PDB file of C-alpha atoms in Angstrom:
ATOM      1  CA  UNK J 544      11.558  -0.359  40.483  1.00 48.00           C
ATOM      2  CA  UNK J 545       8.879  -0.906  37.772  1.00 48.00           C
ATOM      3  CA  UNK J 546      10.211   1.848  35.558  1.00 49.00           C
ATOM      4  CA  UNK J 547      11.860  -0.624  33.169  1.00 51.00           C
ATOM      5  CA  UNK J 548       8.574  -2.420  32.334  1.00 50.00           C
ATOM      6  CA  UNK J 549       6.626  -1.015  29.371  1.00 50.00           C
ATOM      7  CA  UNK J 550       3.445   0.682  30.536  1.00 49.00           C
ATOM      8  CA  UNK J 551       4.594   0.931  34.161  1.00 49.00           C
ATOM      9  CA  UNK J 552       4.346   4.308  35.884  1.00 51.00           C
ATOM     10  CA  UNK J 553       7.474   6.306  35.201  1.00 51.00           C
ATOM     11  CA  UNK J 554       8.370   4.403  32.035  1.00 45.00           C
ATOM     12  CA  UNK J 555       8.572   6.075  28.647  1.00 45.00           C
ATOM     13  CA  UNK J 556       5.872   5.279  26.094  1.00 42.00           C
ATOM     14  CA  UNK J 557       6.893   2.680  23.528  1.00 43.00           C
ATOM     15  CA  UNK J 558       8.261   4.204  20.358  1.00 43.00           C
ATOM     16  CA  UNK J 559       7.074   3.254  16.887  1.00 46.00           C
ATOM     17  CA  UNK J 560       9.721   1.143  15.193  1.00 45.00           C
ATOM     18  CA  UNK J 561      11.013   2.900  12.108  1.00 46.00           C
ATOM     19  CA  UNK J 562      10.778   1.005   8.864  1.00 44.00           C
ATOM     20  CA  UNK J 563      13.962  -0.639   7.579  1.00 45.00           C
ATOM     21  CA  UNK J 564      15.961   1.735   5.468  1.00 46.00           C
ATOM     22  CA  UNK J 565      14.445   4.763   7.174  1.00 46.00           C
ATOM     23  CA  UNK J 566      11.227   4.760   5.141  1.00 48.00           C
ATOM     24  CA  UNK J 567       8.671   6.687   7.127  1.00 54.00           C
ATOM     25  CA  UNK J 568       5.089   6.061   6.139  1.00 58.00           C
ATOM     26  CA  UNK J 569       5.256   2.357   5.429  1.00 70.00           C
ATOM     27  CA  UNK J 570       4.600   0.425   8.624  1.00 80.00           C
ATOM     28  CA  UNK J 571       4.804  -3.347   9.054  1.00 81.00           C
ATOM     29  CA  UNK J 572       1.168  -3.976   8.160  1.00 84.00           C
ATOM     30  CA  UNK J 573       1.447  -1.938   4.966  1.00 87.00           C
ATOM     31  CA  UNK J 574       4.655  -3.726   3.965  1.00 89.00           C
ATOM     32  CA  UNK J 575       2.814  -7.042   4.343  1.00 91.00           C
ATOM     33  CA  UNK J 576      -0.080  -5.783   2.227  1.00 92.00           C
ATOM     34  CA  UNK J 577       2.332  -4.479  -0.421  1.00 93.00           C
ATOM     35  CA  UNK J 578       3.997  -7.911  -0.553  1.00 94.00           C
ATOM     36  CA  UNK J 579       0.610  -9.574  -0.974  1.00 94.00           C
ATOM     37  CA  UNK J 580      -0.304  -7.175  -3.794  1.00 95.00           C
ATOM     38  CA  UNK J 581       3.007  -7.813  -5.579  1.00 95.00           C
ATOM     39  CA  UNK J 582       2.757 -11.564  -4.992  1.00 96.00           C
ATOM     40  CA  UNK J 583      -0.801 -11.678  -6.295  1.00 96.00           C
ATOM     41  CA  UNK J 584       0.268  -9.739  -9.384  1.00 96.00           C
ATOM     42  CA  UNK J 585       3.136 -12.172  -9.970  1.00 96.00           C
ATOM     43  CA  UNK J 586       0.860 -15.210  -9.645  1.00 96.00           C
ATOM     44  CA  UNK J 587      -1.686 -13.644 -12.004  1.00 96.00           C
ATOM     45  CA  UNK J 588       1.064 -12.779 -14.504  1.00 97.00           C
ATOM     46  CA  UNK J 589       2.380 -16.353 -14.505  1.00 97.00           C
ATOM     47  CA  UNK J 590      -1.166 -17.675 -14.927  1.00 96.00           C
ATOM     48  CA  UNK J 591      -1.710 -15.272 -17.845  1.00 96.00           C
ATOM     49  CA  UNK J 592       1.564 -16.385 -19.412  1.00 96.00           C
ATOM     50  CA  UNK J 593       0.585 -20.039 -19.207  1.00 97.00           C
ATOM     51  CA  UNK J 594      -3.004 -19.501 -20.354  1.00 96.00           C
ATOM     52  CA  UNK J 595      -2.829 -16.621 -22.845  1.00 95.00           C
ATOM     53  CA  UNK J 596       0.779 -15.886 -23.762  1.00 94.00           C
ATOM     54  CA  UNK J 597       3.466 -13.307 -23.230  1.00 94.00           C
ATOM     55  CA  UNK J 598       1.480 -10.227 -24.260  1.00 94.00           C
ATOM     56  CA  UNK J 599      -1.298 -10.939 -21.760  1.00 95.00           C
ATOM     57  CA  UNK J 600       1.289 -11.672 -19.054  1.00 96.00           C
ATOM     58  CA  UNK J 601       2.981  -8.338 -19.771  1.00 95.00           C
ATOM     59  CA  UNK J 602      -0.350  -6.533 -19.407  1.00 95.00           C
ATOM     60  CA  UNK J 603      -1.093  -8.271 -16.117  1.00 96.00           C
ATOM     61  CA  UNK J 604       2.423  -7.514 -14.839  1.00 96.00           C
ATOM     62  CA  UNK J 605       2.113  -3.831 -15.797  1.00 95.00           C
ATOM     63  CA  UNK J 606      -1.302  -3.611 -14.107  1.00 95.00           C
ATOM     64  CA  UNK J 607       0.104  -5.245 -10.968  1.00 96.00           C
ATOM     65  CA  UNK J 608       3.089  -2.904 -10.912  1.00 95.00           C
ATOM     66  CA  UNK J 609       0.777   0.097 -11.237  1.00 94.00           C
ATOM     67  CA  UNK J 610      -1.365  -1.264  -8.392  1.00 94.00           C
ATOM     68  CA  UNK J 611       1.603  -1.770  -6.054  1.00 94.00           C
ATOM     69  CA  UNK J 612       3.131   1.621  -6.871  1.00 92.00           C
ATOM     70  CA  UNK J 613      -0.240   3.325  -6.421  1.00 91.00           C
ATOM     71  CA  UNK J 614      -0.749   1.703  -3.003  1.00 92.00           C
ATOM     72  CA  UNK J 615       2.786   2.608  -1.871  1.00 91.00           C
ATOM     73  CA  UNK J 616       2.416   6.276  -2.789  1.00 87.00           C
ATOM     74  CA  UNK J 617      -1.082   6.361  -1.282  1.00 87.00           C
ATOM     75  CA  UNK J 618       0.271   4.945   2.009  1.00 87.00           C
ATOM     76  CA  UNK J 619       2.996   7.596   2.119  1.00 84.00           C
ATOM     77  CA  UNK J 620       0.523  10.409   1.429  1.00 81.00           C
ATOM     78  CA  UNK J 621      -1.932   9.224   4.088  1.00 81.00           C
ATOM     79  CA  UNK J 622       0.865   8.836   6.651  1.00 81.00           C
ATOM     80  CA  UNK J 623       2.135  12.333   5.909  1.00 78.00           C
ATOM     81  CA  UNK J 624      -1.340  13.796   6.352  1.00 77.00           C
ATOM     82  CA  UNK J 625      -2.067  11.884   9.556  1.00 78.00           C
ATOM     83  CA  UNK J 626       1.294  12.549  11.189  1.00 76.00           C
ATOM     84  CA  UNK J 627       1.381  16.142   9.923  1.00 72.00           C
ATOM     85  CA  UNK J 628       4.970  15.736   8.717  1.00 62.00           C
ATOM     86  CA  UNK J 629       6.130  18.355   6.313  1.00 61.00           C
ATOM     87  CA  UNK J 630       3.910  20.839   4.558  1.00 65.00           C
ATOM     88  CA  UNK J 631       0.427  19.581   3.762  1.00 65.00           C
ATOM     89  CA  UNK J 632       0.352  21.572   0.539  1.00 70.00           C
ATOM     90  CA  UNK J 633       3.318  19.658  -0.879  1.00 78.00           C
ATOM     91  CA  UNK J 634       1.657  16.293  -0.127  1.00 74.00           C
ATOM     92  CA  UNK J 635      -1.521  17.565  -1.758  1.00 79.00           C
ATOM     93  CA  UNK J 636       0.508  18.336  -4.854  1.00 83.00           C
ATOM     94  CA  UNK J 637       2.048  14.847  -4.740  1.00 82.00           C
ATOM     95  CA  UNK J 638      -1.449  13.327  -4.455  1.00 82.00           C
ATOM     96  CA  UNK J 639      -2.593  15.347  -7.479  1.00 88.00           C
ATOM     97  CA  UNK J 640       0.475  14.322  -9.487  1.00 88.00           C
ATOM     98  CA  UNK J 641      -0.111  10.687  -8.477  1.00 86.00           C
ATOM     99  CA  UNK J 642      -3.695  10.755  -9.670  1.00 88.00           C
ATOM    100  CA  UNK J 643      -2.831  12.560 -12.895  1.00 91.00           C
ATOM    101  CA  UNK J 644       0.093  10.210 -13.541  1.00 88.00           C
ATOM    102  CA  UNK J 645      -2.040   7.150 -12.887  1.00 88.00           C
ATOM    103  CA  UNK J 646      -4.814   8.238 -15.236  1.00 90.00           C
ATOM    104  CA  UNK J 647      -2.439   9.565 -17.881  1.00 90.00           C
ATOM    105  CA  UNK J 648      -0.157   6.538 -17.725  1.00 89.00           C
ATOM    106  CA  UNK J 649      -3.015   4.087 -18.085  1.00 90.00           C
ATOM    107  CA  UNK J 650      -4.432   6.155 -20.935  1.00 91.00           C
ATOM    108  CA  UNK J 651      -1.067   6.132 -22.727  1.00 91.00           C
ATOM    109  CA  UNK J 652      -0.652   2.377 -22.242  1.00 90.00           C
ATOM    110  CA  UNK J 653      -4.123   1.673 -23.590  1.00 90.00           C
ATOM    111  CA  UNK J 654      -3.823   4.206 -26.411  1.00 92.00           C
ATOM    112  CA  UNK J 655      -0.513   2.729 -27.597  1.00 92.00           C
ATOM    113  CA  UNK J 656      -1.987  -0.777 -27.795  1.00 89.00           C
ATOM    114  CA  UNK J 657       1.001  -2.372 -26.050  1.00 89.00           C
ATOM    115  CA  UNK J 658      -1.322  -4.485 -23.931  1.00 92.00           C
ATOM    116  CA  UNK J 659      -5.066  -5.051 -23.751  1.00 91.00           C
ATOM    117  CA  UNK J 660      -7.241  -3.249 -21.260  1.00 91.00           C
ATOM    118  CA  UNK J 661      -8.532  -6.548 -19.912  1.00 94.00           C
ATOM    119  CA  UNK J 662      -5.023  -7.781 -19.076  1.00 94.00           C
ATOM    120  CA  UNK J 663      -4.177  -4.448 -17.466  1.00 94.00           C
ATOM    121  CA  UNK J 664      -7.296  -4.576 -15.298  1.00 94.00           C
ATOM    122  CA  UNK J 665      -6.641  -8.187 -14.269  1.00 95.00           C
ATOM    123  CA  UNK J 666      -3.223  -7.073 -13.051  1.00 95.00           C
ATOM    124  CA  UNK J 667      -4.711  -4.043 -11.302  1.00 95.00           C
ATOM    125  CA  UNK J 668      -7.191  -6.365  -9.570  1.00 95.00           C
ATOM    126  CA  UNK J 669      -4.212  -7.657  -7.587  1.00 95.00           C
ATOM    127  CA  UNK J 670      -4.681  -4.492  -5.515  1.00 94.00           C
ATOM    128  CA  UNK J 671      -8.045  -5.656  -4.188  1.00 94.00           C
ATOM    129  CA  UNK J 672      -6.981  -9.280  -3.764  1.00 94.00           C
ATOM    130  CA  UNK J 673      -3.658  -8.349  -2.156  1.00 94.00           C
ATOM    131  CA  UNK J 674      -5.234  -5.924   0.305  1.00 92.00           C
ATOM    132  CA  UNK J 675      -7.792  -8.550   1.280  1.00 93.00           C
ATOM    133  CA  UNK J 676      -5.216 -11.320   1.742  1.00 93.00           C
ATOM    134  CA  UNK J 677      -2.749  -9.019   3.498  1.00 91.00           C
ATOM    135  CA  UNK J 678      -5.457  -7.941   5.915  1.00 88.00           C
ATOM    136  CA  UNK J 679      -6.579 -11.507   6.587  1.00 90.00           C
ATOM    137  CA  UNK J 680      -3.132 -13.066   6.941  1.00 87.00           C
ATOM    138  CA  UNK J 681      -1.003 -10.074   7.972  1.00 81.00           C
ATOM    139  CA  UNK J 682       0.037  -8.955  11.445  1.00 81.00           C
ATOM    140  CA  UNK J 683      -2.742  -8.652  13.980  1.00 77.00           C
ATOM    141  CA  UNK J 684      -3.454  -5.285  15.604  1.00 71.00           C
ATOM    142  CA  UNK J 685      -2.495  -4.991  19.275  1.00 68.00           C
ATOM    143  CA  UNK J 686      -5.139  -6.234  21.692  1.00 72.00           C
ATOM    144  CA  UNK J 687      -4.670  -3.420  24.203  1.00 64.00           C
ATOM    145  CA  UNK J 688      -8.080  -1.897  23.497  1.00 55.00           C
ATOM    146  CA  UNK J 689      -6.596   1.127  21.738  1.00 54.00           C
ATOM    147  CA  UNK J 690      -8.756   0.546  18.673  1.00 53.00           C
ATOM    148  CA  UNK J 691     -11.914  -0.503  20.537  1.00 53.00           C
ATOM    149  CA  UNK J 692     -15.015   1.531  19.847  1.00 55.00           C
ATOM    150  CA  UNK J 693     -16.292   3.762  22.661  1.00 56.00           C
ATOM    151  CA  UNK J 694     -18.613   1.972  25.048  1.00 53.00           C
ATOM    152  CA  UNK J 695     -17.264  -1.435  24.033  1.00 51.00           C
ATOM    153  CA  UNK J 696     -15.579  -3.966  26.304  1.00 53.00           C
ATOM    154  CA  UNK J 697     -12.157  -3.004  27.385  1.00 47.00           C
TER     155      UNK J 697
END
């Protein structure tokens, strides 16, 4: 009788909606944050183009792309660890490769002199700004009390 209502006795628990394209590890909130990071990087790159020229805009765009890629891989690694999908050792290796690639890639970019370090860091700052804006203006967590601290109202 009430079995078709979510949360009613006898009903199945609601299932987590898979991400479009079958991408496990990137939920709706993270997709919103990733969009904010990429959007912030794009706005900063356009501002750098208008204020300082093409080379500065390229540096900001590269920094923003590194920030978005870093956040995406980080989200996948954390999801794999928390959900215990696959072998933990392989995700540890991926995390190590990510860190090494990030440090080595930035070192190579700076060493080659393609872009300035300041422009690269302005672009990478889109990570902080995008996470902040995505958290403020992204989807709200469910108000079912699941995330309430112990002893709190609920």
